[in-house]
Amino acid sequence: MRVSTPDPESNGGWLSGEDLDYVRRRVPILYVEAIPVRLAPSGELEHIGLLLQANEDGVMTRAFVSGRVNYGESLRDTLNRHLEKDLGPMALPQLPACLTPVTVAEYSPIPGARLVDERQHAVSLVYVVPVSGECDPCENALEVSWLTPGEALDPDLLEELEGGRARILKTVIGQLSAWP
Amino acid sequence: MRVSTPDPESNGGWLSGEDLDYVRRRVPILYVEAIPVRLAPSGELEHIGLLLQANEDGVMTRAFVSGRVNYGESLRDTLNRHLEKDLGPMALPQLPACLTPVTVAEYSPIPGARLVDERQHAVSLVYVVPVSGECDPCENALEVSWLTPGEALDPDLLEELEGGRARILKTVIGQLSAWP
Amino acid sequence: MRVSTPDPESNGGWLSGEDLDYVRRRVPILYVEAIPVRLAPSGELEHIGLLLQANEDGVMTRAFVSGRVNYGESLRDTLNRHLEKDLGPMALPQLPACLTPVTVAEYSPIPGARLVDERQHAVSLVYVVPVSGECDPCENALEVSWLTPGEALDPDLLEELEGGRARILKTVIGQLSAWP
Amino acid sequence: MRVSTPDPESNGGWLSGEDLDYVRRRVPILYVEAIPVRLAPSGELEHIGLLLQANEDGVMTRAFVSGRVNYGESLRDTLNRHLEKDLGPMALPQLPACLTPVTVAEYSPIPGARLVDERQHAVSLVYVVPVSGECDPCENALEVSWLTPGEALDPDLLEELEGGRARILKTVIGQLSAWP
């Protein structure tokens, strides 16, 4: 029996691979996604942090901080856990006081959907998280790239965001009044 | 084998009772909750609709329109399905153009939690839905009571909202600038 | 003494042209902007309404429903007044239950600013307003064009939005999860 | 000629007392209000900061950080200026990345209105601002009191918030999912 799971450190949310496969075919899976940002002292958006990582086919892609909400885990703990896993322990993220997300993203396993996640039907709560410390990606990510809104909207870069997430990035840049 | 399910009409989300029990012990379950409102032509909140229904112990309680998001079902379809089930086919709800919820509610099965759902760990996206037609509750609800914000904040009534939902109601009344 | 004013029908907000000029050089002027939309029964964005009108130089431009908040006038009354003026009395707009705007727009009279209003420093609260009736522009507007999100994002059309409002339109399309 | 003004340090927004009186009778005046908060590392609300100050009649009252938006001043600069004036230079406020306010407050000079400002018709954009440094009120405020949500909702304390601002405080506590 295979017992790997994406979050082995978290006992409460522990699921064997078979369990997770089983659940994924029966209910939508809840995720959080966090877009790390560097803000000016005035609060203005300066840089957006995108993870650079290889996907399952070995292709380099851009990604947000992202992960599943475990059974029994609060949204705040989930955000904290994934921010630490993806940005390292010294990133000093400022979690939002209000848990209303910037946007809600619905991923479908069906090819051609607006947002696609081949593994599952997932619903993701998307947050913007100001980060003031040093980022040191721990797991899959090779690095965190810090991009101005103009750089992040470069068409080549937008294509490196998988599953239609370019739409989410554009939504967030709009919400932060940062269209160049 | 028991094959009942809360939403038998929805093939995509069909789960046997055993399946649902199994899933509920492994991941948080995604819900939507909708608070029906009557608005003045100016958009001002006039009345809040609360369902009056008997809970499993036969006690009369107040409830929001609420239900699980099925596998493969969009949030909009979920909202529509539960609004029709709980308010009837002539309610004419105006679904929100933007799916960012008014608030996100985290329910825990652990007694004493801020918001409690004895059956499961549930995360609920809460929406305010203006309704302009006639409401005729179809399933469990006995009636829809239309209350002014002042009436809805009556301490006796707030106690009839189970699971700590009085907090959600107060949040929504605040968000609609309707504190008396 | 010249006593014209943009809103002669509204006694409370009546300002002579000289008064308005005087005030505009001393404080930021508060505006509302409303972007009319046609929604599917599911709440999904189908069409965005843009006014087609000639600007002061006779050039055809696209515009939102927009106007100044008069002294003593509530935001809801302001929204209603300008929606009726720009869309006609049969538009049946559904004003928002919650007055938190989709975005706040800051216009500066200084050329080269992100958002420009040559007349003044203006701060505008931007709302999305579903419209279900017939639109019949009354005053300056020649017509209301109903555009899909894809059509509204056509670069030629975005250029017809003055003062940098293309950024606002993109923000709203993101907020409604409608990026094509 | 009296030339005092509430913000003498700010040249751009300089208005003589007469000018301000004149303007206040003609247009709504734009304000920002900031509610300082202390957050747990998880982002959860721990304490709300309320200013303790004497009003014009010498009565002790509770207040938010608050002030007028000057001509030519951005909302971010306004927030920064008033936070520094009311909390001192070492408060280390984290201004929001997104300028959409938590709520919009409409104050009327008419007694009996929902929110009252005797001086004027004012529209205020309300923000929640996490503060991590030391607060040292500079001008009118005697001190900043840090209160738990439960303490802040004490009826005696709510009465010390003038102009109906208890409603705003309750709205913010709801939005931060902090109803006790």
PDB file of C-alpha atoms in Angstrom, chain A residues 23-137:
ATOM      1  CA  VAL A  23     -11.845  11.293  -2.401  1.00  0.00           C
ATOM      2  CA  ARG A  24     -10.819  13.238  -5.487  1.00  0.00           C
ATOM      3  CA  ARG A  25     -13.335  11.366  -7.593  1.00  0.00           C
ATOM      4  CA  ARG A  26     -16.187  12.163  -5.203  1.00  0.00           C
ATOM      5  CA  VAL A  27     -16.048  15.761  -3.960  1.00  0.00           C
ATOM      6  CA  PRO A  28     -14.424  19.053  -4.957  1.00  0.00           C
ATOM      7  CA  ILE A  29     -11.130  19.495  -3.122  1.00  0.00           C
ATOM      8  CA  LEU A  30     -10.511  22.739  -1.252  1.00  0.00           C
ATOM      9  CA  TYR A  31      -7.264  24.622  -1.863  1.00  0.00           C
ATOM     10  CA  VAL A  32      -5.697  27.910  -0.897  1.00  0.00           C
ATOM     11  CA  GLU A  33      -3.447  29.843  -3.237  1.00  0.00           C
ATOM     12  CA  ALA A  34      -1.285  32.706  -2.049  1.00  0.00           C
ATOM     13  CA  ILE A  35       0.362  35.253  -4.313  1.00  0.00           C
ATOM     14  CA  PRO A  36       3.359  36.687  -2.445  1.00  0.00           C
ATOM     15  CA  VAL A  37       3.957  40.392  -2.990  1.00  0.00           C
ATOM     16  CA  ARG A  38       6.523  43.001  -2.005  1.00  0.00           C
ATOM     17  CA  LEU A  39       4.887  46.294  -1.063  1.00  0.00           C
ATOM     18  CA  ALA A  40       6.299  49.798  -0.849  1.00  0.00           C
ATOM     19  CA  PRO A  41       6.008  51.416   2.596  1.00  0.00           C
ATOM     20  CA  SER A  42       2.961  53.208   1.141  1.00  0.00           C
ATOM     21  CA  GLY A  43       1.350  49.826   0.483  1.00  0.00           C
ATOM     22  CA  GLU A  44       1.764  50.065  -3.281  1.00  0.00           C
ATOM     23  CA  LEU A  45       2.524  46.856  -5.129  1.00  0.00           C
ATOM     24  CA  GLU A  46       6.191  46.695  -6.173  1.00  0.00           C
ATOM     25  CA  HIS A  47       6.823  43.056  -6.989  1.00  0.00           C
ATOM     26  CA  ILE A  48       4.890  39.852  -7.399  1.00  0.00           C
ATOM     27  CA  GLY A  49       6.562  36.607  -6.367  1.00  0.00           C
ATOM     28  CA  LEU A  50       6.158  33.661  -8.714  1.00  0.00           C
ATOM     29  CA  LEU A  51       7.640  30.233  -8.039  1.00  0.00           C
ATOM     30  CA  LEU A  52       9.757  28.745 -10.802  1.00  0.00           C
ATOM     31  CA  GLN A  53       9.461  24.983 -10.818  1.00  0.00           C
ATOM     32  CA  ALA A  54       9.476  21.951 -13.077  1.00  0.00           C
ATOM     33  CA  ASN A  55       6.110  20.290 -13.674  1.00  0.00           C
ATOM     34  CA  GLU A  56       5.602  16.527 -13.917  1.00  0.00           C
ATOM     35  CA  ASP A  57       6.785  16.532 -17.533  1.00  0.00           C
ATOM     36  CA  GLY A  58       9.985  18.364 -16.628  1.00  0.00           C
ATOM     37  CA  VAL A  59       8.825  21.619 -18.220  1.00  0.00           C
ATOM     38  CA  MET A  60       9.666  24.823 -16.328  1.00  0.00           C
ATOM     39  CA  THR A  61       6.535  26.559 -15.142  1.00  0.00           C
ATOM     40  CA  ARG A  62       5.506  29.481 -12.948  1.00  0.00           C
ATOM     41  CA  ALA A  63       3.271  28.834  -9.965  1.00  0.00           C
ATOM     42  CA  PHE A  64       1.621  30.476  -6.993  1.00  0.00           C
ATOM     43  CA  VAL A  65       2.064  29.225  -3.453  1.00  0.00           C
ATOM     44  CA  SER A  66      -0.665  26.639  -3.325  1.00  0.00           C
ATOM     45  CA  GLY A  67      -1.881  23.645  -1.414  1.00  0.00           C
ATOM     46  CA  ARG A  68      -4.690  21.547  -0.139  1.00  0.00           C
ATOM     47  CA  VAL A  69      -6.640  22.282   3.052  1.00  0.00           C
ATOM     48  CA  ASN A  70      -6.259  19.247   5.300  1.00  0.00           C
ATOM     49  CA  TYR A  71      -9.022  17.704   7.326  1.00  0.00           C
ATOM     50  CA  GLY A  72      -9.282  19.611  10.595  1.00  0.00           C
ATOM     51  CA  GLU A  73      -6.935  22.371   9.489  1.00  0.00           C
ATOM     52  CA  SER A  74      -7.942  26.037   9.587  1.00  0.00           C
ATOM     53  CA  LEU A  75      -7.478  28.196   6.507  1.00  0.00           C
ATOM     54  CA  ARG A  76      -4.917  30.279   8.393  1.00  0.00           C
ATOM     55  CA  ASP A  77      -2.892  27.211   9.326  1.00  0.00           C
ATOM     56  CA  THR A  78      -3.100  25.983   5.749  1.00  0.00           C
ATOM     57  CA  LEU A  79      -1.855  29.299   4.415  1.00  0.00           C
ATOM     58  CA  ASN A  80       0.964  29.367   6.927  1.00  0.00           C
ATOM     59  CA  ARG A  81       2.006  25.805   6.193  1.00  0.00           C
ATOM     60  CA  HIS A  82       2.156  26.249   2.441  1.00  0.00           C
ATOM     61  CA  LEU A  83       3.835  29.659   2.637  1.00  0.00           C
ATOM     62  CA  GLU A  84       6.543  28.173   4.838  1.00  0.00           C
ATOM     63  CA  LYS A  85       6.926  25.109   2.611  1.00  0.00           C
ATOM     64  CA  ASP A  86       7.202  27.158  -0.590  1.00  0.00           C
ATOM     65  CA  LEU A  87       8.980  30.328   0.626  1.00  0.00           C
ATOM     66  CA  GLY A  88      11.031  29.009   3.536  1.00  0.00           C
ATOM     67  CA  PRO A  89      10.945  29.827   7.229  1.00  0.00           C
ATOM     68  CA  MET A  90      12.332  33.382   6.937  1.00  0.00           C
ATOM     69  CA  ALA A  91       9.849  34.853   4.472  1.00  0.00           C
ATOM     70  CA  LEU A  92       7.868  36.718   7.169  1.00  0.00           C
ATOM     71  CA  PRO A  93       4.524  36.624   5.388  1.00  0.00           C
ATOM     72  CA  GLN A  94       1.797  38.934   6.682  1.00  0.00           C
ATOM     73  CA  LEU A  95      -1.346  36.834   6.635  1.00  0.00           C
ATOM     74  CA  PRO A  96      -4.550  38.719   5.904  1.00  0.00           C
ATOM     75  CA  ALA A  97      -6.683  39.911   8.790  1.00  0.00           C
ATOM     76  CA  CYS A  98      -9.766  39.107   6.721  1.00  0.00           C
ATOM     77  CA  LEU A  99     -10.175  35.671   5.166  1.00  0.00           C
ATOM     78  CA  THR A 100     -12.444  36.814   2.343  1.00  0.00           C
ATOM     79  CA  PRO A 101     -10.341  35.865  -0.678  1.00  0.00           C
ATOM     80  CA  VAL A 102      -9.404  38.230  -3.489  1.00  0.00           C
ATOM     81  CA  THR A 103     -11.010  35.769  -5.858  1.00  0.00           C
ATOM     82  CA  VAL A 104     -12.341  32.201  -5.890  1.00  0.00           C
ATOM     83  CA  ALA A 105     -10.905  29.914  -8.565  1.00  0.00           C
ATOM     84  CA  GLU A 106     -12.782  26.843  -9.810  1.00  0.00           C
ATOM     85  CA  TYR A 107     -10.576  24.215 -11.483  1.00  0.00           C
ATOM     86  CA  SER A 108     -12.038  21.400 -13.542  1.00  0.00           C
ATOM     87  CA  PRO A 109     -10.327  18.194 -14.682  1.00  0.00           C
ATOM     88  CA  ILE A 110     -12.058  18.541 -18.054  1.00  0.00           C
ATOM     89  CA  PRO A 111      -9.667  19.760 -20.793  1.00  0.00           C
ATOM     90  CA  GLY A 112     -10.731  23.100 -22.228  1.00  0.00           C
ATOM     91  CA  ALA A 113     -12.252  24.384 -19.003  1.00  0.00           C
ATOM     92  CA  ARG A 114     -11.521  27.962 -18.020  1.00  0.00           C
ATOM     93  CA  LEU A 115      -9.222  26.803 -15.224  1.00  0.00           C
ATOM     94  CA  VAL A 116      -7.870  23.268 -15.415  1.00  0.00           C
ATOM     95  CA  ASP A 117      -6.471  20.885 -12.804  1.00  0.00           C
ATOM     96  CA  GLU A 118      -5.968  17.490 -14.403  1.00  0.00           C
ATOM     97  CA  ARG A 119      -6.024  15.698 -11.059  1.00  0.00           C
ATOM     98  CA  GLN A 120      -9.348  16.868  -9.734  1.00  0.00           C
ATOM     99  CA  HIS A 121     -12.234  19.281  -9.342  1.00  0.00           C
ATOM    100  CA  ALA A 122     -10.670  21.874  -7.052  1.00  0.00           C
ATOM    101  CA  VAL A 123     -11.952  25.122  -5.575  1.00  0.00           C
ATOM    102  CA  SER A 124      -9.260  27.513  -4.491  1.00  0.00           C
ATOM    103  CA  LEU A 125      -9.420  30.577  -2.274  1.00  0.00           C
ATOM    104  CA  VAL A 126      -6.860  33.056  -3.574  1.00  0.00           C
ATOM    105  CA  TYR A 127      -5.056  35.489  -1.245  1.00  0.00           C
ATOM    106  CA  VAL A 128      -2.471  38.207  -1.695  1.00  0.00           C
ATOM    107  CA  VAL A 129       0.202  37.904   0.992  1.00  0.00           C
ATOM    108  CA  PRO A 130       2.760  40.660   1.616  1.00  0.00           C
ATOM    109  CA  VAL A 131       6.175  39.165   2.377  1.00  0.00           C
ATOM    110  CA  SER A 132       8.935  41.186   4.036  1.00  0.00           C
ATOM    111  CA  GLY A 133      11.667  38.616   4.756  1.00  0.00           C
ATOM    112  CA  GLU A 134      14.005  36.449   2.730  1.00  0.00           C
ATOM    113  CA  CYS A 135      12.501  33.741   0.558  1.00  0.00           C
ATOM    114  CA  ASP A 136      14.260  30.415   0.230  1.00  0.00           C
ATOM    115  CA  PRO A 137      12.070  27.868  -1.526  1.00  0.00           C
TER     116      PRO A 137
END
